[in-house]
Coordinates of C-alpha atoms (C1' of nucleotides) in Angstrom, one line a residue:
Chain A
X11 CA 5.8 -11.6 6.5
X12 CA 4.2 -8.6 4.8
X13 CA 0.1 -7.5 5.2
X14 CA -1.1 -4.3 4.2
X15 CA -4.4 -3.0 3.2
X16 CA -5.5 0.1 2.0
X17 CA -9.2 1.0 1.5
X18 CA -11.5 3.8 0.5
X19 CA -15.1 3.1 1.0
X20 CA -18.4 3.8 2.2
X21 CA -20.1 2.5 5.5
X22 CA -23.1 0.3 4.9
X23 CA -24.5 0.6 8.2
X24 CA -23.4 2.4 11.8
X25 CA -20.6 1.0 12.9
X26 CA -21.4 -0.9 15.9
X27 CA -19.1 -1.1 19.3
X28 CA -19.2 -4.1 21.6
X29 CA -16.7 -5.1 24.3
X30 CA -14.4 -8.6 25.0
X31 CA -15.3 -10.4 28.2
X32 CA -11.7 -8.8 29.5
X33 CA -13.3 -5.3 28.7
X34 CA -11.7 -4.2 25.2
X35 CA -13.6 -2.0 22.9
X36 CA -13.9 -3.7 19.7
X37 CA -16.3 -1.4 16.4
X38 CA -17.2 -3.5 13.5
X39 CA -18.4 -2.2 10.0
X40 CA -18.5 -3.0 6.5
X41 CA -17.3 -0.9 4.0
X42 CA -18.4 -0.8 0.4
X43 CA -15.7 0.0 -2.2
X44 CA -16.9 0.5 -5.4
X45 CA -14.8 -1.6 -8.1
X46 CA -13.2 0.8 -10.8
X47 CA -16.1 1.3 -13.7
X48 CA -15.3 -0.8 -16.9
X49 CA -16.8 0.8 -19.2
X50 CA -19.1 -1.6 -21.1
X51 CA -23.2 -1.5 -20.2
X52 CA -23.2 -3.4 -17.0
X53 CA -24.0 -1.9 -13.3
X54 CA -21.3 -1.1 -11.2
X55 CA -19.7 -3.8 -9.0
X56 CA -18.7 -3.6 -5.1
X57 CA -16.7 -5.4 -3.0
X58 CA -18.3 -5.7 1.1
X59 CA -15.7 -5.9 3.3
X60 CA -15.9 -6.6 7.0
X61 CA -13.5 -4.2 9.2
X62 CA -12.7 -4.5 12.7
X63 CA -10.9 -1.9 15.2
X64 CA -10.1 -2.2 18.5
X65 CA -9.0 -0.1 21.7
X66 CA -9.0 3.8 21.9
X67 CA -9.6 3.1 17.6
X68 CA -12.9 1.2 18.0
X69 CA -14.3 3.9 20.4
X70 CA -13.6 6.8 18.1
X71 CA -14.7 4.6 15.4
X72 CA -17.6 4.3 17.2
X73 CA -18.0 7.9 17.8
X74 CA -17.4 9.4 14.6
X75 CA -18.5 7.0 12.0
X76 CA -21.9 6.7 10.2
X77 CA -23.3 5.1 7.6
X78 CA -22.7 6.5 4.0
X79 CA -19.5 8.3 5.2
X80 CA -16.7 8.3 2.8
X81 CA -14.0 6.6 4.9
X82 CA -9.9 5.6 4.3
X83 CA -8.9 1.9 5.9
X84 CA -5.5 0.9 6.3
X85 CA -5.0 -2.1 8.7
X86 CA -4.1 -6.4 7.1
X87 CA -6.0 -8.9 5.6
X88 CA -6.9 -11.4 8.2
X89 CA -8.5 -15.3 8.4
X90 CA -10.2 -16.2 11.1
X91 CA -11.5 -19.4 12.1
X92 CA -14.0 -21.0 14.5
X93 CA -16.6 -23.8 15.1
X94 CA -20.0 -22.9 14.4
X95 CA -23.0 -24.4 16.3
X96 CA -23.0 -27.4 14.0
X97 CA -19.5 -28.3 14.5
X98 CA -18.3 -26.9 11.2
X99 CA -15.4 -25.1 10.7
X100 CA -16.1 -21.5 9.5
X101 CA -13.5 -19.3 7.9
X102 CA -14.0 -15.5 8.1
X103 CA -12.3 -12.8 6.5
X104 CA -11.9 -9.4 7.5
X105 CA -9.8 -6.4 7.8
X106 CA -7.7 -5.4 10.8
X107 CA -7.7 -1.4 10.9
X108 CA -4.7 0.2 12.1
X109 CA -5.5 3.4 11.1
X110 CA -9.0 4.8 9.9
X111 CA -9.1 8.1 8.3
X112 CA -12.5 10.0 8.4
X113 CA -13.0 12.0 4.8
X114 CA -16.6 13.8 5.5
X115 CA -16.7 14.3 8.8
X116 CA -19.5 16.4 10.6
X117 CA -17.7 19.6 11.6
X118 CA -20.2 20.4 14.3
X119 CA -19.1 17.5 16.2
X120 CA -15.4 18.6 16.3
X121 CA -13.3 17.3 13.7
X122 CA -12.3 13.3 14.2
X123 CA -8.9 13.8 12.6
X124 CA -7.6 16.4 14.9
X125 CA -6.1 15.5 18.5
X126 CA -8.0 13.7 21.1
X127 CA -10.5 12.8 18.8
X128 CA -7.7 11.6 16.5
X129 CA -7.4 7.9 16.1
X130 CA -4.3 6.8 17.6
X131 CA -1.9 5.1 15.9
X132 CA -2.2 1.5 17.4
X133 CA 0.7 -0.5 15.7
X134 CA -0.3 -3.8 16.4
X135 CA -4.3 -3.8 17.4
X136 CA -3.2 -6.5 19.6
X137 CA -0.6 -4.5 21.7
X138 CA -1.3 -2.3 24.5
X139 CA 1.4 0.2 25.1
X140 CA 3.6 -1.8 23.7
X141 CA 2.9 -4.5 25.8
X142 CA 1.3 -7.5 23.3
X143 CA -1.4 -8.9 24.7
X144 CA -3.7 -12.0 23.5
X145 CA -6.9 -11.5 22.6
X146 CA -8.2 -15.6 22.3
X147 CA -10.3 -16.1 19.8
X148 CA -13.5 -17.2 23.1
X149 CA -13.0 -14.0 24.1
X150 CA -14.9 -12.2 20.7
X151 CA -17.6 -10.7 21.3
X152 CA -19.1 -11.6 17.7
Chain B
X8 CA -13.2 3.6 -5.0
X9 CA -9.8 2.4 -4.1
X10 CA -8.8 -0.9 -2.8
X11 CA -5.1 -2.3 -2.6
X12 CA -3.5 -4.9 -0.9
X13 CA 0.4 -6.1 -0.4
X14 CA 1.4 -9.2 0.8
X15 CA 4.9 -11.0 1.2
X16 CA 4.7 -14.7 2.2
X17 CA 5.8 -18.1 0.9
X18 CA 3.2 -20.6 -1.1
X19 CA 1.9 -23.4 0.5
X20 CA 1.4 -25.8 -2.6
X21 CA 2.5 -25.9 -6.1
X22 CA 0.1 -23.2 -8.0
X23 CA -2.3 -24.6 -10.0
X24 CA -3.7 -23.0 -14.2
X25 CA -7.2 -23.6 -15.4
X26 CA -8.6 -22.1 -18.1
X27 CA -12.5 -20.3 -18.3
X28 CA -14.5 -21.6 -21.0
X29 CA -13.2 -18.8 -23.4
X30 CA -10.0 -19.5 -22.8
X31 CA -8.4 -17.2 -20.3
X32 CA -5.7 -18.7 -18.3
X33 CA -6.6 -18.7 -14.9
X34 CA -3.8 -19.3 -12.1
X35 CA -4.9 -19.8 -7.9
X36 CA -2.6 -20.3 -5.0
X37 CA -2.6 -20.0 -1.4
X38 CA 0.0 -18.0 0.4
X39 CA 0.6 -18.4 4.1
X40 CA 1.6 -15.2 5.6
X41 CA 3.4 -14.8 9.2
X42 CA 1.8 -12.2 11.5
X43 CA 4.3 -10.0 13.0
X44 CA 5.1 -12.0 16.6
X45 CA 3.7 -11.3 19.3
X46 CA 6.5 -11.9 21.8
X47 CA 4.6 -13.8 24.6
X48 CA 5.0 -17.4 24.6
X49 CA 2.4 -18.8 22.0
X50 CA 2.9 -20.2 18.6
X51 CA 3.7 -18.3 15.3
X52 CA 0.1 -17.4 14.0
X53 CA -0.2 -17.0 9.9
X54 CA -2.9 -16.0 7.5
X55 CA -3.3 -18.5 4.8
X56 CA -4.9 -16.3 2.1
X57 CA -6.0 -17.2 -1.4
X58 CA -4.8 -15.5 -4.2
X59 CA -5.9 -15.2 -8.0
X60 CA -4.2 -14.3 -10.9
X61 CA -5.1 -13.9 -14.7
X62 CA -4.0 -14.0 -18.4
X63 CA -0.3 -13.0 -19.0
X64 CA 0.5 -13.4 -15.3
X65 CA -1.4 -16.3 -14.7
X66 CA 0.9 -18.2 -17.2
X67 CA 4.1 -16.3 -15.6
X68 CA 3.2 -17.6 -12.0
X69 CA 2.2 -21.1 -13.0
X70 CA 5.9 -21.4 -14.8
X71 CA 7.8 -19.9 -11.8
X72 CA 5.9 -20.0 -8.9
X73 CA 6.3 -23.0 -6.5
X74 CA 5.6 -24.5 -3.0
X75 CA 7.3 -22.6 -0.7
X76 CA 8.9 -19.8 -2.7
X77 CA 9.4 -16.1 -0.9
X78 CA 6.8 -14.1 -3.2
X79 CA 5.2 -10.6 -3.1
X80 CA 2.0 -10.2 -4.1
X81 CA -0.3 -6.9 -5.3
X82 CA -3.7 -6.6 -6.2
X83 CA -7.2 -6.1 -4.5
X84 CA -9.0 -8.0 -2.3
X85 CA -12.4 -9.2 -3.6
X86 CA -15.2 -11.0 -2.1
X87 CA -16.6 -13.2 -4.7
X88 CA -20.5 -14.9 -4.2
X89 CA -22.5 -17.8 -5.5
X90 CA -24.7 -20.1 -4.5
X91 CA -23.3 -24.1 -3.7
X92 CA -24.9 -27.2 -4.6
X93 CA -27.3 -26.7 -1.7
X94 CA -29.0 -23.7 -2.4
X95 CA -26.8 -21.7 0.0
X96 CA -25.0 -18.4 -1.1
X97 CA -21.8 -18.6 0.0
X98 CA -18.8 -15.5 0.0
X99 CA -15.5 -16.4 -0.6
X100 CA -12.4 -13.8 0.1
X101 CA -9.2 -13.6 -2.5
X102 CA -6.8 -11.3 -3.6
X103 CA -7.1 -10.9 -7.1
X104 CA -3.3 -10.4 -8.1
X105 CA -2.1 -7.6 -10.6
X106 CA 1.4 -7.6 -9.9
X107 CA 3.9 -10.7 -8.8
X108 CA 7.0 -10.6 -7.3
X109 CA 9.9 -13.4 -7.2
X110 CA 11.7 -13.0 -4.1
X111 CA 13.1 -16.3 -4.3
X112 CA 13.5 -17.3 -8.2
X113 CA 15.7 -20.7 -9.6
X114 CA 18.2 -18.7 -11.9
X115 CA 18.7 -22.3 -13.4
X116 CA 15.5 -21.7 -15.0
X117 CA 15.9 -18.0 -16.0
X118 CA 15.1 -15.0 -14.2
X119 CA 11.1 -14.7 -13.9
X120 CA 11.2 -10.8 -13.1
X121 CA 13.1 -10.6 -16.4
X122 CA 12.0 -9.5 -19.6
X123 CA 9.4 -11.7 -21.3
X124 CA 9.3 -13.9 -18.4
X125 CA 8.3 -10.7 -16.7
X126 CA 4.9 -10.4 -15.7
X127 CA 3.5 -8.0 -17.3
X128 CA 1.6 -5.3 -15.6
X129 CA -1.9 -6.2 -16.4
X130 CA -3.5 -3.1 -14.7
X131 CA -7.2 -4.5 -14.8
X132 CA -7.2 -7.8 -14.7
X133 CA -10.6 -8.0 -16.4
X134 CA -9.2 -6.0 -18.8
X135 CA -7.4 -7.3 -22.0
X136 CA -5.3 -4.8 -24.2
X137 CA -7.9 -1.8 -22.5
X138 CA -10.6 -3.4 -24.2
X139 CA -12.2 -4.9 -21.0
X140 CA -14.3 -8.3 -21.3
X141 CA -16.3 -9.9 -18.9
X142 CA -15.5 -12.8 -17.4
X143 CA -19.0 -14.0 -15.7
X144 CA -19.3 -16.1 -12.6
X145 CA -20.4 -18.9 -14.0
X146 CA -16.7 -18.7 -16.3
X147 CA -15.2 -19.2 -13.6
X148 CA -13.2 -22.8 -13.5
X149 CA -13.4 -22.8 -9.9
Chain C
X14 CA -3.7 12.8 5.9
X15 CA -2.7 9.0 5.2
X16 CA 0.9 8.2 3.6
X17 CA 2.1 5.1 3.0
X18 CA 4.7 3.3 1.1
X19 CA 6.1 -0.3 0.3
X20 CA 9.1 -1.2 -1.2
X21 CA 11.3 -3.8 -2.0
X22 CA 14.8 -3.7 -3.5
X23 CA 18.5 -3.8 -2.6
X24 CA 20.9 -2.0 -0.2
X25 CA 23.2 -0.3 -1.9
X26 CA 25.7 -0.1 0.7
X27 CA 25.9 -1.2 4.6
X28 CA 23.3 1.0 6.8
X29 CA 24.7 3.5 8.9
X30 CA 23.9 3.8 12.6
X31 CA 24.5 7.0 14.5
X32 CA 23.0 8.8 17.6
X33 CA 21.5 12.1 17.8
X34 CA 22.6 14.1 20.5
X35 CA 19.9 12.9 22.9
X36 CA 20.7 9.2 22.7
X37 CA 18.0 7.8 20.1
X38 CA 19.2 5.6 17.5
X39 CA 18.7 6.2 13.7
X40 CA 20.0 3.7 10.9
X41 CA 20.1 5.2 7.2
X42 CA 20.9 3.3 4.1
X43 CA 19.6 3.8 0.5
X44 CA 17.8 1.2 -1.2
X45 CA 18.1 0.1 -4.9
X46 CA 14.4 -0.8 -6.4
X47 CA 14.6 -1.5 -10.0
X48 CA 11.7 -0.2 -12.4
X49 CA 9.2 -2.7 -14.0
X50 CA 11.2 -3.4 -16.9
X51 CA 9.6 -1.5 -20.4
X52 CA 10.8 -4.3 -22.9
X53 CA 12.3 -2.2 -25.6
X54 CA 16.2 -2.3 -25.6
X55 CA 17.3 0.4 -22.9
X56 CA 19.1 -0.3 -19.7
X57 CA 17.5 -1.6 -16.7
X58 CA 16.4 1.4 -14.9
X59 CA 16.8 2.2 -11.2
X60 CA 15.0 4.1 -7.9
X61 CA 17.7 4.7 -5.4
X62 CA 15.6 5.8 -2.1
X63 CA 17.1 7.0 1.0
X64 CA 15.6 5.4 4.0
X65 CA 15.5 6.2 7.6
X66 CA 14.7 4.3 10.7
X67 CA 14.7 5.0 13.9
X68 CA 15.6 3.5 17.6
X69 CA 14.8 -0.2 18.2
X70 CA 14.0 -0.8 14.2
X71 CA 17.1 1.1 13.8
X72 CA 19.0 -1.4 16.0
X73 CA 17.8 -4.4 14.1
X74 CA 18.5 -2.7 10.9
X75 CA 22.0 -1.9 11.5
X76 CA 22.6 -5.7 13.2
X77 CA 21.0 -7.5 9.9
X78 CA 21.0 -5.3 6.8
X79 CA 24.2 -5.8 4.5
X80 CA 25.0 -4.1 1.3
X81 CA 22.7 -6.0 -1.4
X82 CA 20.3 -7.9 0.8
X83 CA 16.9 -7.7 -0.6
X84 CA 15.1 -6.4 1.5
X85 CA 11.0 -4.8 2.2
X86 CA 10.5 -1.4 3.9
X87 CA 7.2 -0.2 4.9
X88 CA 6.6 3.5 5.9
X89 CA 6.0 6.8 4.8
X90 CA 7.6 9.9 2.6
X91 CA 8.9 12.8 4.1
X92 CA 10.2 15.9 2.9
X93 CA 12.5 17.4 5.3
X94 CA 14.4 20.9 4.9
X95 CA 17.0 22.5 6.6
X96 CA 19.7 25.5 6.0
X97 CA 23.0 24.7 4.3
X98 CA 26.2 26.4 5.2
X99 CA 25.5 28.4 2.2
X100 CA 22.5 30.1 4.0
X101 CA 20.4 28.0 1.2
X102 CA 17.0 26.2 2.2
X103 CA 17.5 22.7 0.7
X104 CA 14.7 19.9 0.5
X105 CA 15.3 15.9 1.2
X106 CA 12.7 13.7 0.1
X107 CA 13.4 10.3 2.2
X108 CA 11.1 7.2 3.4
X109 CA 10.7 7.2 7.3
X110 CA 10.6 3.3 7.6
X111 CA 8.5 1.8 10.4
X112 CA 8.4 -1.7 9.4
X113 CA 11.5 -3.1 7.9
X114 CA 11.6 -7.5 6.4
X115 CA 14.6 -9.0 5.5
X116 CA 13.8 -11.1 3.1
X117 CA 17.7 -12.8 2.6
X118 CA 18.8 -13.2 6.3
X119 CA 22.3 -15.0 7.3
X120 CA 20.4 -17.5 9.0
X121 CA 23.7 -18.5 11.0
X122 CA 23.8 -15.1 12.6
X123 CA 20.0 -15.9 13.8
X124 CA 16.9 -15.0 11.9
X125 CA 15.8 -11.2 12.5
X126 CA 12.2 -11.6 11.3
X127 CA 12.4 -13.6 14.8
X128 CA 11.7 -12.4 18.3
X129 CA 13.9 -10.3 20.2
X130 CA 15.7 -9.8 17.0
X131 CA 12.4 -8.9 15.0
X132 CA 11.8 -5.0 14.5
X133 CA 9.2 -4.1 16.5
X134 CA 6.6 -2.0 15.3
X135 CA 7.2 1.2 16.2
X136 CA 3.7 2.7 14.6
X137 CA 4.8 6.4 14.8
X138 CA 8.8 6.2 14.5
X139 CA 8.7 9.5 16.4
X140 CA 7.2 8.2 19.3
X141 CA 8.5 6.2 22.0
X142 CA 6.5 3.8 24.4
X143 CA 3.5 5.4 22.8
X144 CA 4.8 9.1 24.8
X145 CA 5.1 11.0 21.4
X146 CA 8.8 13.1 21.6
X147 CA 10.2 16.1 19.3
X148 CA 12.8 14.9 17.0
X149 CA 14.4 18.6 16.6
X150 CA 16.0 19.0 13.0
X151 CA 19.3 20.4 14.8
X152 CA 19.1 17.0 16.6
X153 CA 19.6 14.7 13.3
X154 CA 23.0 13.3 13.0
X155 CA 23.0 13.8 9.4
Chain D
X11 CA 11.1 -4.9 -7.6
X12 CA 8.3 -3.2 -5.9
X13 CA 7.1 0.6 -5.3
X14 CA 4.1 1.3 -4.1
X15 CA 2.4 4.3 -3.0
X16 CA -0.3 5.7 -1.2
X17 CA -1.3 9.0 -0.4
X18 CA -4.5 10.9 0.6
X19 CA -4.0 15.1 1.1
X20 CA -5.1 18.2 -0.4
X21 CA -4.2 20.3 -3.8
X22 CA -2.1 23.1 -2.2
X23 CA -2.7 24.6 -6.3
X24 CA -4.8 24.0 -9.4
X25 CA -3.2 21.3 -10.9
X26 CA -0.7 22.6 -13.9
X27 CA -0.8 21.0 -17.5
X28 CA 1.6 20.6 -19.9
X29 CA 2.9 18.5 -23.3
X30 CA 5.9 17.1 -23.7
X31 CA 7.4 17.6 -27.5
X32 CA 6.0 14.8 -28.6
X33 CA 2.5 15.7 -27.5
X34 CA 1.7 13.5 -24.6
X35 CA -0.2 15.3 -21.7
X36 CA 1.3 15.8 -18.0
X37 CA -0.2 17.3 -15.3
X38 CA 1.5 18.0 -12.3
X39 CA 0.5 19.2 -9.1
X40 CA 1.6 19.5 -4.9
X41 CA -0.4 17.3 -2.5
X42 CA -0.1 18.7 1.0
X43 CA -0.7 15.8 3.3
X44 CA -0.7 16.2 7.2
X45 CA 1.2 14.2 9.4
X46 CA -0.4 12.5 12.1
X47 CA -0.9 14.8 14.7
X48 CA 1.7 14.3 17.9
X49 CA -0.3 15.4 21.1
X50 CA 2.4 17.7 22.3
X51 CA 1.8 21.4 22.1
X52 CA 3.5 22.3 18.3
X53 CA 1.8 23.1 15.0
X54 CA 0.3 20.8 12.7
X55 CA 3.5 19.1 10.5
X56 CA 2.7 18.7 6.9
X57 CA 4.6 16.6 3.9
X58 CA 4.7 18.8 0.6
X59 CA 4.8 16.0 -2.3
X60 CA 5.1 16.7 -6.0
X61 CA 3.2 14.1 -8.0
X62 CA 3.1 13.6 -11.9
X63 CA 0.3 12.0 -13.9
X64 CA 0.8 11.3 -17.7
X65 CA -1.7 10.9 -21.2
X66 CA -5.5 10.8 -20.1
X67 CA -4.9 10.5 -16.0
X68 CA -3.1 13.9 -16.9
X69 CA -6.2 15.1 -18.7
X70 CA -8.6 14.0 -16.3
X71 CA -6.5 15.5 -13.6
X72 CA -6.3 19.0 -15.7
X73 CA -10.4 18.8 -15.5
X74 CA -11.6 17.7 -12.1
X75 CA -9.2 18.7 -9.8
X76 CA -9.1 22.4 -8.2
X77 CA -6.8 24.1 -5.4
X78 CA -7.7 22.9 -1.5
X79 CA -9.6 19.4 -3.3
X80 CA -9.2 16.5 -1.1
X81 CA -7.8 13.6 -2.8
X82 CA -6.6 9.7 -3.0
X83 CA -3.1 8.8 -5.0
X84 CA -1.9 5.7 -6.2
X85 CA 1.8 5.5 -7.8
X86 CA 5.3 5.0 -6.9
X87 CA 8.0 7.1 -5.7
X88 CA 11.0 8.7 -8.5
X89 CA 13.7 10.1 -8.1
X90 CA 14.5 11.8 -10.9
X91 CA 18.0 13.8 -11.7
X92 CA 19.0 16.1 -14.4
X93 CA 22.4 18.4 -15.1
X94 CA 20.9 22.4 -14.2
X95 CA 21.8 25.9 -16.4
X96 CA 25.6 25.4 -13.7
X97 CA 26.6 21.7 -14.7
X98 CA 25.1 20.8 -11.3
X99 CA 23.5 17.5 -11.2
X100 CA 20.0 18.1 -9.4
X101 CA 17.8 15.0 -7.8
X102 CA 14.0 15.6 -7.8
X103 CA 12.2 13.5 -5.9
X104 CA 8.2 13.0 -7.5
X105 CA 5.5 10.8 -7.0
X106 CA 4.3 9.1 -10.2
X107 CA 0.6 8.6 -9.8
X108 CA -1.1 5.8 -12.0
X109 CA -4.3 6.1 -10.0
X110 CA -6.4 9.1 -9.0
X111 CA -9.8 9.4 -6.7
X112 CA -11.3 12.7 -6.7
X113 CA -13.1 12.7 -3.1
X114 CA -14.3 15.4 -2.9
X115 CA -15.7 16.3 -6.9
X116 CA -18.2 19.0 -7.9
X117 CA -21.2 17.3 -8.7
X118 CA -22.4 20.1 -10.9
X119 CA -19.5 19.1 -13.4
X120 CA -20.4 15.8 -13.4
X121 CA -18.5 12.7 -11.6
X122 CA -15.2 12.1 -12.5
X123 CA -15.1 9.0 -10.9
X124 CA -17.5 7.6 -13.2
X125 CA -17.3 6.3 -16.9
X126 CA -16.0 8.6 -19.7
X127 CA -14.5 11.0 -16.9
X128 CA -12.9 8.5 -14.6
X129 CA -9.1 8.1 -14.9
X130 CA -8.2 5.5 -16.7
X131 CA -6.0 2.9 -14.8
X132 CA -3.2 2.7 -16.7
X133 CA -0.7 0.5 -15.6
X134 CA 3.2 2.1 -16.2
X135 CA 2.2 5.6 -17.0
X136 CA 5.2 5.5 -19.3
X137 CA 3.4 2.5 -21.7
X138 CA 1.0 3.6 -24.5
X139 CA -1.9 1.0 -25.3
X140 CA 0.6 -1.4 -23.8
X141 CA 3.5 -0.4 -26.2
X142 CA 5.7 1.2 -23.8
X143 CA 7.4 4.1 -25.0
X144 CA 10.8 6.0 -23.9
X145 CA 10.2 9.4 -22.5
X146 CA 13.5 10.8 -22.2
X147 CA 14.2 13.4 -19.9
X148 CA 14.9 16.2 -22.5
X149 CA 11.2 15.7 -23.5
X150 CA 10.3 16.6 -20.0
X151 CA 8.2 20.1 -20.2
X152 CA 9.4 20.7 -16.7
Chain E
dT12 C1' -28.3 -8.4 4.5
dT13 C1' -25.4 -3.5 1.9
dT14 C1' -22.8 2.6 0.6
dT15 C1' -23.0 7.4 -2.9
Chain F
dT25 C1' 28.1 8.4 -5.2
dT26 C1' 24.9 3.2 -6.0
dT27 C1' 22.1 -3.0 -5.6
dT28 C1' 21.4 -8.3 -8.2

DNA sequence: TTTT
DNA sequence: TTTT
């Protein structure tokens, strides 16, 4: 009914870009969002979490993302499922991004938040100008 | 560094309270949560996504909450590790609950989002009255 | 930068629909979201929040929303400012809704949180088909 | 029932603090956040929000943050109204923060996102140690 | 398997 | 000016 996500985090790694068999871009990272400090001895705790962007998103993603940078996520919690190579069922849980805000970027390369480079807004991540499409769950690249 | 997730869906069971070893009221449900439509033919798709709640409002949701009630949910997501029976570390993905919403309450039994049926704002929900505890993996009573 | 909000509460009134002068539709109504309530005696205290929507949301909004429908609106805050007849600069803080649940639909009039009746997601409110327009501040109807 | 905020922008001021009569610390301060940039020709549109933090967010507020700082907030949205010096009755419209991220900090002063300096998270910014209290609008210092 |  |  309702899903909404907001995240500030880290990247772990480059984000990496693949493509569906039908030719959408698809970036992948995981971003590491420190848990607020409580107080007592104790090292900090993180939470991993895998994100996913796709279309015109994914390939600025991919463009302007590195690992380390200080990043904003806002997209919905998603489960997805699938048989693995020994027949089990495997539940996996990620974030959709919707819209990815980039807080260091590296001003030489032009500024990701300003237009062109700018992540459009995608609404759905499964639409295409509007026009919903299905992206079936063989067609992953990952 | 900041990590906050809303959801409005319906449970899919009964919730169910446990308590960790010292004592702290534990309270777990699943809620299934529509995705928007995507108009094309194609069936109604829905995130089923386990949700965790503590102290206070772990007692609140076990006394009001029930299969198939409209709720709202807000908290963090958290991915939570250990290793199973086999030797195998395994991740498991829940929202950890710090504020619960009855959208869809039984005033026969008094109004839950009423004083002290209210649940109280627990901010942390490792935290008890500020001073905040630690409640260790191996607490856990699930 | 980012800017997002979520709320739930009641209408205080039936929405309004009107037109600007170039044909798009906007529905306003304001939306009653009780405070967390602070034990102590006191009256229940109250946010009343203007919200506005715009063309096919709009639409749906003005088919479906009643006075006191509890009801979820997802968007953003704007402040907007404009002249009054006095020659005075006066600011309005609203919420530019793009994602609107009705969480107490008339099921005999057809569910809105279905499709064709569902608000689609209009990501930018402002934009239409994904071709971003100018909504001119002489254009509102209110 | 549910107001939620988030926001991520820049100080257009140093932050400004103040005590109310009974001695609790407020800081308050303008976070200027952009809009998301729509292609077409026209300048850059910005939302001007005024947000409040109260007791030791206000304090760690006061401290770490500095004109032009970029910055995450967490709250809900108020509308607040009072009677002004002509018997008009006045509606301001104010974020109340109840979570902080300083993302871009001066490492030379030390981290305010970590222990001792990090803003406490605490839960209704109008409750004390959990005792909620009644600020009353005469005891506002603005 | 992880970031500052 | 307000909703349950």
């Amino acid at each position: 009914m309702l899903n909404r996500v907001i995240l500030i985090g880290r990247l772990t790694k480059d984000p990496e870009l693949r493509y569906t068999p039908n030719g959408i871009a698809t970036t992948t990272f995981t971003l590491a969002v420190d848990r607020p400090f409580t107080s007592q001895g104790g090292e900090r705790e993180t939470d991993f979490l895998p994100i996913v962007t796709w279309r015109q998103l994914a390939e600025t993603c991919a463009n302007y993302l590195k690992k380390g940078r200080l990043t904003a996520v806002e997209g919905r919690v998603q489960v997805r499922n699938y048989e693995n190579n020994e027949g089990k069922r495997v539940y996996v849980t990620e974030v959709v991004a919707d819209n990815v805000r980039f807080l260091e970027s590296n001003r030489s390369q032009g500024d990701p938040n300003e237009p062109d480079h700018r992540p459009r807004y995608d609404g759905d991540p499964f639409a295409d100008d509007g026009k919903p499409i299905d992206i079936d769950d063989d067609d992953l690249p990952f």
